[in-house]
Amino acid sequence: MPDYGLTLGLYITILSITIGKNISQARNHKVIFLACISLFMEVFPINITLRPATPDDFEFVFRLNETNMRFYVEKMRGWNEEIERKDMKGKFHPGHDQIILVNGERGGIFGVEERPNSYFLQHIELLPQFQGKGIGSKLICRLISKARKRNVPVSLTVLKQNPAIRLYKRLGFSVTGETEIKYEMTVWPNPAP
């Protein structure tokens, strides 16, 4: 069993040195910083599990969506609680959607539609405190791996102003269509050897 106190102490020491450097030197310490984060994640791993959503999860999912999307919706058309609640009732599918549990705590929602010749990522949302920790990437990579085994693409739609576009591009998605407010993005399976 690792010595958590020693490992955490080492992590904090290296992180302090890295943060203490001036900005021009920070780039040189990116590798050390990422190694520290990796070490920290090994010592204090994040346990990600999925469970089927139930009707009782609706309010959680609605508030999650409000937390993450209200800013964008207000810019497009204004936030109307009644309209947004009705919209979410049309999108939320208990038994089909999955609640993302982070160390046993509700942390987000993951919805995938399996089609005959593709997968469609209907939604993935995480509470702000769980964003940027690799959770979304891990779940999407699992989906892409599953799709590659079937030799089918994964597609999704995303608001043009949503910063998640950077994540999707990093994971191999490219823009394959667009509307006035959304991009359609797709990642294709690897070509057969």
PDB file of C-alpha atoms in Angstrom:
ATOM      1  CA  MET A   1       0.000   0.000   0.000  1.00  0.00           C
ATOM      2  CA  PRO A   2       1.428   3.402  -0.936  1.00  0.00           C
ATOM      3  CA  ASP A   3       2.375   5.934   1.728  1.00  0.00           C
ATOM      4  CA  TYR A   4      -0.338   8.502   0.999  1.00  0.00           C
ATOM      5  CA  GLY A   5       1.173  11.150   3.279  1.00  0.00           C
ATOM      6  CA  LEU A   6       4.560  10.942   1.572  1.00  0.00           C
ATOM      7  CA  THR A   7       3.019  10.840  -1.914  1.00  0.00           C
ATOM      8  CA  LEU A   8       0.713  13.776  -1.207  1.00  0.00           C
ATOM      9  CA  GLY A   9       3.611  15.684   0.364  1.00  0.00           C
ATOM     10  CA  LEU A  10       5.719  15.101  -2.740  1.00  0.00           C
ATOM     11  CA  TYR A  11       2.804  16.176  -4.942  1.00  0.00           C
ATOM     12  CA  ILE A  12       2.309  19.397  -2.972  1.00  0.00           C
ATOM     13  CA  THR A  13       6.051  20.170  -2.968  1.00  0.00           C
ATOM     14  CA  ILE A  14       6.404  19.727  -6.725  1.00  0.00           C
ATOM     15  CA  LEU A  15       3.177  21.636  -7.349  1.00  0.00           C
ATOM     16  CA  SER A  16       4.420  24.509  -5.140  1.00  0.00           C
ATOM     17  CA  ILE A  17       7.703  24.683  -7.064  1.00  0.00           C
ATOM     18  CA  THR A  18       5.825  24.596 -10.364  1.00  0.00           C
ATOM     19  CA  ILE A  19       3.375  27.321  -9.370  1.00  0.00           C
ATOM     20  CA  GLY A  20       6.203  29.415  -7.885  1.00  0.00           C
ATOM     21  CA  LYS A  21       7.937  29.713 -11.257  1.00  0.00           C
ATOM     22  CA  ASN A  22       7.265  32.729 -13.398  1.00  0.00           C
ATOM     23  CA  ILE A  23       4.973  32.454 -16.424  1.00  0.00           C
ATOM     24  CA  SER A  24       7.790  32.123 -18.983  1.00  0.00           C
ATOM     25  CA  GLN A  25       9.135  29.121 -17.096  1.00  0.00           C
ATOM     26  CA  ALA A  26       5.698  27.586 -16.498  1.00  0.00           C
ATOM     27  CA  ARG A  27       5.632  25.967 -19.943  1.00  0.00           C
ATOM     28  CA  ASN A  28       8.820  24.074 -19.097  1.00  0.00           C
ATOM     29  CA  HIS A  29       7.153  22.706 -15.986  1.00  0.00           C
ATOM     30  CA  LYS A  30       3.976  21.522 -17.700  1.00  0.00           C
ATOM     31  CA  VAL A  31       5.281  17.957 -17.809  1.00  0.00           C
ATOM     32  CA  ILE A  32       6.055  18.019 -14.084  1.00  0.00           C
ATOM     33  CA  PHE A  33       2.643  19.496 -13.332  1.00  0.00           C
ATOM     34  CA  LEU A  34       0.870  16.841 -15.423  1.00  0.00           C
ATOM     35  CA  ALA A  35       2.931  14.119 -13.760  1.00  0.00           C
ATOM     36  CA  CYS A  36       1.854  15.496 -10.376  1.00  0.00           C
ATOM     37  CA  ILE A  37      -1.787  15.447 -11.399  1.00  0.00           C
ATOM     38  CA  SER A  38      -1.373  11.882 -12.684  1.00  0.00           C
ATOM     39  CA  LEU A  39       0.291  10.839  -9.428  1.00  0.00           C
ATOM     40  CA  PHE A  40      -2.435  12.539  -7.413  1.00  0.00           C
ATOM     41  CA  MET A  41      -5.122  10.698  -9.420  1.00  0.00           C
ATOM     42  CA  GLU A  42      -3.401   7.363  -8.717  1.00  0.00           C
ATOM     43  CA  VAL A  43      -3.283   8.076  -5.003  1.00  0.00           C
ATOM     44  CA  PHE A  44      -6.798   9.497  -4.842  1.00  0.00           C
ATOM     45  CA  PRO A  45      -8.571   7.851  -7.781  1.00  0.00           C
ATOM     46  CA  ILE A  46     -11.949   8.983  -9.011  1.00  0.00           C
ATOM     47  CA  ASN A  47     -14.390   6.101  -9.153  1.00  0.00           C
ATOM     48  CA  ILE A  48     -16.786   6.590 -12.068  1.00  0.00           C
ATOM     49  CA  THR A  49     -19.841   4.376 -12.397  1.00  0.00           C
ATOM     50  CA  LEU A  50     -23.100   4.630 -14.272  1.00  0.00           C
ATOM     51  CA  ARG A  51     -26.581   3.675 -13.178  1.00  0.00           C
ATOM     52  CA  PRO A  52     -29.884   3.910 -15.025  1.00  0.00           C
ATOM     53  CA  ALA A  53     -31.668   7.201 -14.436  1.00  0.00           C
ATOM     54  CA  THR A  54     -35.006   7.043 -12.638  1.00  0.00           C
ATOM     55  CA  PRO A  55     -37.918   9.526 -12.670  1.00  0.00           C
ATOM     56  CA  ASP A  56     -36.624  10.723  -9.276  1.00  0.00           C
ATOM     57  CA  ASP A  57     -33.483  12.004 -11.032  1.00  0.00           C
ATOM     58  CA  PHE A  58     -35.417  14.530 -13.126  1.00  0.00           C
ATOM     59  CA  GLU A  59     -34.909  17.503 -10.795  1.00  0.00           C
ATOM     60  CA  PHE A  60     -31.187  16.741 -10.496  1.00  0.00           C
ATOM     61  CA  VAL A  61     -30.854  16.540 -14.297  1.00  0.00           C
ATOM     62  CA  PHE A  62     -32.888  19.708 -14.805  1.00  0.00           C
ATOM     63  CA  ARG A  63     -30.773  21.688 -12.305  1.00  0.00           C
ATOM     64  CA  LEU A  64     -27.582  20.220 -13.792  1.00  0.00           C
ATOM     65  CA  ASN A  65     -28.634  21.433 -17.225  1.00  0.00           C
ATOM     66  CA  GLU A  66     -29.558  24.833 -15.800  1.00  0.00           C
ATOM     67  CA  THR A  67     -26.148  25.113 -14.149  1.00  0.00           C
ATOM     68  CA  ASN A  68     -24.292  24.232 -17.338  1.00  0.00           C
ATOM     69  CA  MET A  69     -26.479  25.697 -20.069  1.00  0.00           C
ATOM     70  CA  ARG A  70     -28.418  28.657 -18.708  1.00  0.00           C
ATOM     71  CA  PHE A  71     -25.724  31.134 -19.791  1.00  0.00           C
ATOM     72  CA  TYR A  72     -25.996  29.961 -23.427  1.00  0.00           C
ATOM     73  CA  VAL A  73     -29.788  29.718 -23.448  1.00  0.00           C
ATOM     74  CA  GLU A  74     -30.110  33.233 -22.039  1.00  0.00           C
ATOM     75  CA  LYS A  75     -27.912  34.567 -24.850  1.00  0.00           C
ATOM     76  CA  MET A  76     -29.967  32.773 -27.515  1.00  0.00           C
ATOM     77  CA  ARG A  77     -33.568  33.233 -26.388  1.00  0.00           C
ATOM     78  CA  GLY A  78     -33.751  33.999 -22.706  1.00  0.00           C
ATOM     79  CA  TRP A  79     -34.255  31.472 -19.914  1.00  0.00           C
ATOM     80  CA  ASN A  80     -37.866  30.545 -19.200  1.00  0.00           C
ATOM     81  CA  GLU A  81     -38.142  27.992 -16.397  1.00  0.00           C
ATOM     82  CA  GLU A  82     -41.414  26.543 -17.685  1.00  0.00           C
ATOM     83  CA  ILE A  83     -40.204  26.151 -21.277  1.00  0.00           C
ATOM     84  CA  GLU A  84     -36.837  24.722 -20.206  1.00  0.00           C
ATOM     85  CA  ARG A  85     -38.515  22.250 -17.851  1.00  0.00           C
ATOM     86  CA  LYS A  86     -40.836  21.100 -20.656  1.00  0.00           C
ATOM     87  CA  ASP A  87     -37.866  20.794 -23.027  1.00  0.00           C
ATOM     88  CA  MET A  88     -35.947  18.690 -20.495  1.00  0.00           C
ATOM     89  CA  LYS A  89     -38.961  16.424 -19.985  1.00  0.00           C
ATOM     90  CA  GLY A  90     -38.761  15.658 -23.712  1.00  0.00           C
ATOM     91  CA  LYS A  91     -35.014  14.940 -23.548  1.00  0.00           C
ATOM     92  CA  PHE A  92     -34.821  13.014 -20.269  1.00  0.00           C
ATOM     93  CA  HIS A  93     -35.343   9.257 -20.607  1.00  0.00           C
ATOM     94  CA  PRO A  94     -35.381   7.366 -17.294  1.00  0.00           C
ATOM     95  CA  GLY A  95     -34.156   3.802 -17.722  1.00  0.00           C
ATOM     96  CA  HIS A  96     -32.266   4.757 -20.870  1.00  0.00           C
ATOM     97  CA  ASP A  97     -30.155   7.723 -19.719  1.00  0.00           C
ATOM     98  CA  GLN A  98     -27.403   6.986 -17.230  1.00  0.00           C
ATOM     99  CA  ILE A  99     -26.594   8.939 -14.104  1.00  0.00           C
ATOM    100  CA  ILE A 100     -22.850   9.422 -13.750  1.00  0.00           C
ATOM    101  CA  LEU A 101     -21.789   8.603 -10.211  1.00  0.00           C
ATOM    102  CA  VAL A 102     -18.478  10.067  -9.067  1.00  0.00           C
ATOM    103  CA  ASN A 103     -17.252   8.286  -5.957  1.00  0.00           C
ATOM    104  CA  GLY A 104     -20.879   7.302  -5.358  1.00  0.00           C
ATOM    105  CA  GLU A 105     -22.249  10.841  -5.692  1.00  0.00           C
ATOM    106  CA  ARG A 106     -24.499  11.994  -8.532  1.00  0.00           C
ATOM    107  CA  GLY A 107     -22.188  13.959 -10.767  1.00  0.00           C
ATOM    108  CA  GLY A 108     -23.807  14.083 -14.174  1.00  0.00           C
ATOM    109  CA  ILE A 109     -25.813  12.466 -16.942  1.00  0.00           C
ATOM    110  CA  PHE A 110     -24.776  10.394 -19.951  1.00  0.00           C
ATOM    111  CA  GLY A 111     -27.241   9.537 -22.692  1.00  0.00           C
ATOM    112  CA  VAL A 112     -26.413   7.501 -25.789  1.00  0.00           C
ATOM    113  CA  GLU A 113     -28.737   6.309 -28.526  1.00  0.00           C
ATOM    114  CA  GLU A 114     -27.579   3.089 -30.162  1.00  0.00           C
ATOM    115  CA  ARG A 115     -28.639   3.138 -33.796  1.00  0.00           C
ATOM    116  CA  PRO A 116     -28.250   0.343 -36.378  1.00  0.00           C
ATOM    117  CA  ASN A 117     -25.259   2.046 -38.060  1.00  0.00           C
ATOM    118  CA  SER A 118     -24.011   4.504 -35.447  1.00  0.00           C
ATOM    119  CA  TYR A 119     -24.126   5.805 -31.903  1.00  0.00           C
ATOM    120  CA  PHE A 120     -25.558   9.223 -31.098  1.00  0.00           C
ATOM    121  CA  LEU A 121     -24.299  10.934 -27.942  1.00  0.00           C
ATOM    122  CA  GLN A 122     -27.514  12.619 -26.825  1.00  0.00           C
ATOM    123  CA  HIS A 123     -26.020  14.343 -23.822  1.00  0.00           C
ATOM    124  CA  ILE A 124     -23.163  14.338 -21.419  1.00  0.00           C
ATOM    125  CA  GLU A 125     -23.157  16.849 -18.607  1.00  0.00           C
ATOM    126  CA  LEU A 126     -21.202  17.031 -15.390  1.00  0.00           C
ATOM    127  CA  LEU A 127     -21.521  19.242 -12.344  1.00  0.00           C
ATOM    128  CA  PRO A 128     -18.866  21.996 -12.429  1.00  0.00           C
ATOM    129  CA  GLN A 129     -16.841  20.414  -9.599  1.00  0.00           C
ATOM    130  CA  PHE A 130     -16.414  17.260 -11.717  1.00  0.00           C
ATOM    131  CA  GLN A 131     -15.527  19.003 -14.979  1.00  0.00           C
ATOM    132  CA  GLY A 132     -11.932  19.059 -16.184  1.00  0.00           C
ATOM    133  CA  LYS A 133     -11.015  15.860 -14.359  1.00  0.00           C
ATOM    134  CA  GLY A 134     -11.087  13.521 -17.353  1.00  0.00           C
ATOM    135  CA  ILE A 135     -14.466  12.008 -16.491  1.00  0.00           C
ATOM    136  CA  GLY A 136     -16.231  13.118 -19.668  1.00  0.00           C
ATOM    137  CA  SER A 137     -13.221  12.145 -21.775  1.00  0.00           C
ATOM    138  CA  LYS A 138     -13.142   8.690 -20.221  1.00  0.00           C
ATOM    139  CA  LEU A 139     -16.839   8.064 -20.869  1.00  0.00           C
ATOM    140  CA  ILE A 140     -16.682   9.352 -24.439  1.00  0.00           C
ATOM    141  CA  CYS A 141     -13.530   7.307 -25.132  1.00  0.00           C
ATOM    142  CA  ARG A 142     -15.337   4.183 -23.894  1.00  0.00           C
ATOM    143  CA  LEU A 143     -18.173   4.963 -26.297  1.00  0.00           C
ATOM    144  CA  ILE A 144     -15.760   5.527 -29.192  1.00  0.00           C
ATOM    145  CA  SER A 145     -14.026   2.235 -28.414  1.00  0.00           C
ATOM    146  CA  LYS A 146     -17.372   0.431 -28.394  1.00  0.00           C
ATOM    147  CA  ALA A 147     -18.256   2.062 -31.737  1.00  0.00           C
ATOM    148  CA  ARG A 148     -14.935   1.063 -33.272  1.00  0.00           C
ATOM    149  CA  LYS A 149     -15.578  -2.564 -32.342  1.00  0.00           C
ATOM    150  CA  ARG A 150     -18.814  -2.315 -34.340  1.00  0.00           C
ATOM    151  CA  ASN A 151     -17.058  -0.261 -37.047  1.00  0.00           C
ATOM    152  CA  VAL A 152     -19.615   2.545 -36.751  1.00  0.00           C
ATOM    153  CA  PRO A 153     -19.292   6.303 -36.107  1.00  0.00           C
ATOM    154  CA  VAL A 154     -20.304   8.301 -33.053  1.00  0.00           C
ATOM    155  CA  SER A 155     -22.058  11.613 -33.627  1.00  0.00           C
ATOM    156  CA  LEU A 156     -23.379  14.430 -31.462  1.00  0.00           C
ATOM    157  CA  THR A 157     -24.685  17.962 -31.674  1.00  0.00           C
ATOM    158  CA  VAL A 158     -23.286  20.856 -29.673  1.00  0.00           C
ATOM    159  CA  LEU A 159     -24.025  24.566 -29.388  1.00  0.00           C
ATOM    160  CA  LYS A 160     -21.529  26.544 -31.440  1.00  0.00           C
ATOM    161  CA  GLN A 161     -20.550  28.617 -28.416  1.00  0.00           C
ATOM    162  CA  ASN A 162     -20.053  25.625 -26.082  1.00  0.00           C
ATOM    163  CA  PRO A 163     -16.393  25.237 -25.049  1.00  0.00           C
ATOM    164  CA  ALA A 164     -16.887  21.429 -25.015  1.00  0.00           C
ATOM    165  CA  ILE A 165     -16.181  21.610 -28.757  1.00  0.00           C
ATOM    166  CA  ARG A 166     -12.455  21.659 -27.885  1.00  0.00           C
ATOM    167  CA  LEU A 167     -12.847  18.398 -25.969  1.00  0.00           C
ATOM    168  CA  TYR A 168     -14.741  16.755 -28.813  1.00  0.00           C
ATOM    169  CA  LYS A 169     -12.087  17.812 -31.338  1.00  0.00           C
ATOM    170  CA  ARG A 170      -9.334  16.511 -29.070  1.00  0.00           C
ATOM    171  CA  LEU A 171     -11.145  13.156 -28.951  1.00  0.00           C
ATOM    172  CA  GLY A 172     -11.243  12.969 -32.757  1.00  0.00           C
ATOM    173  CA  PHE A 173     -14.633  14.468 -33.607  1.00  0.00           C
ATOM    174  CA  SER A 174     -14.887  16.765 -36.611  1.00  0.00           C
ATOM    175  CA  VAL A 175     -17.680  19.043 -37.774  1.00  0.00           C
ATOM    176  CA  THR A 176     -19.892  17.236 -40.300  1.00  0.00           C
ATOM    177  CA  GLY A 177     -22.848  19.608 -40.419  1.00  0.00           C
ATOM    178  CA  GLU A 178     -24.325  22.677 -38.800  1.00  0.00           C
ATOM    179  CA  THR A 179     -27.456  24.644 -38.130  1.00  0.00           C
ATOM    180  CA  GLU A 180     -27.699  28.281 -37.148  1.00  0.00           C
ATOM    181  CA  ILE A 181     -26.850  27.469 -33.515  1.00  0.00           C
ATOM    182  CA  LYS A 182     -25.332  23.965 -33.439  1.00  0.00           C
ATOM    183  CA  TYR A 183     -22.597  21.871 -34.980  1.00  0.00           C
ATOM    184  CA  GLU A 184     -23.031  18.218 -35.774  1.00  0.00           C
ATOM    185  CA  MET A 185     -19.790  16.433 -35.001  1.00  0.00           C
ATOM    186  CA  THR A 186     -18.735  12.894 -35.824  1.00  0.00           C
ATOM    187  CA  VAL A 187     -15.840  10.614 -35.051  1.00  0.00           C
ATOM    188  CA  TRP A 188     -15.366   7.784 -37.531  1.00  0.00           C
ATOM    189  CA  PRO A 189     -14.006   4.323 -36.765  1.00  0.00           C
ATOM    190  CA  ASN A 190     -10.437   3.600 -37.773  1.00  0.00           C
ATOM    191  CA  PRO A 191     -10.105   2.256 -41.299  1.00  0.00           C
ATOM    192  CA  ALA A 192      -9.837  -1.507 -41.463  1.00  0.00           C
ATOM    193  CA  PRO A 193      -6.195  -2.758 -41.465  1.00  0.00           C
TER     194      PRO A 193
END
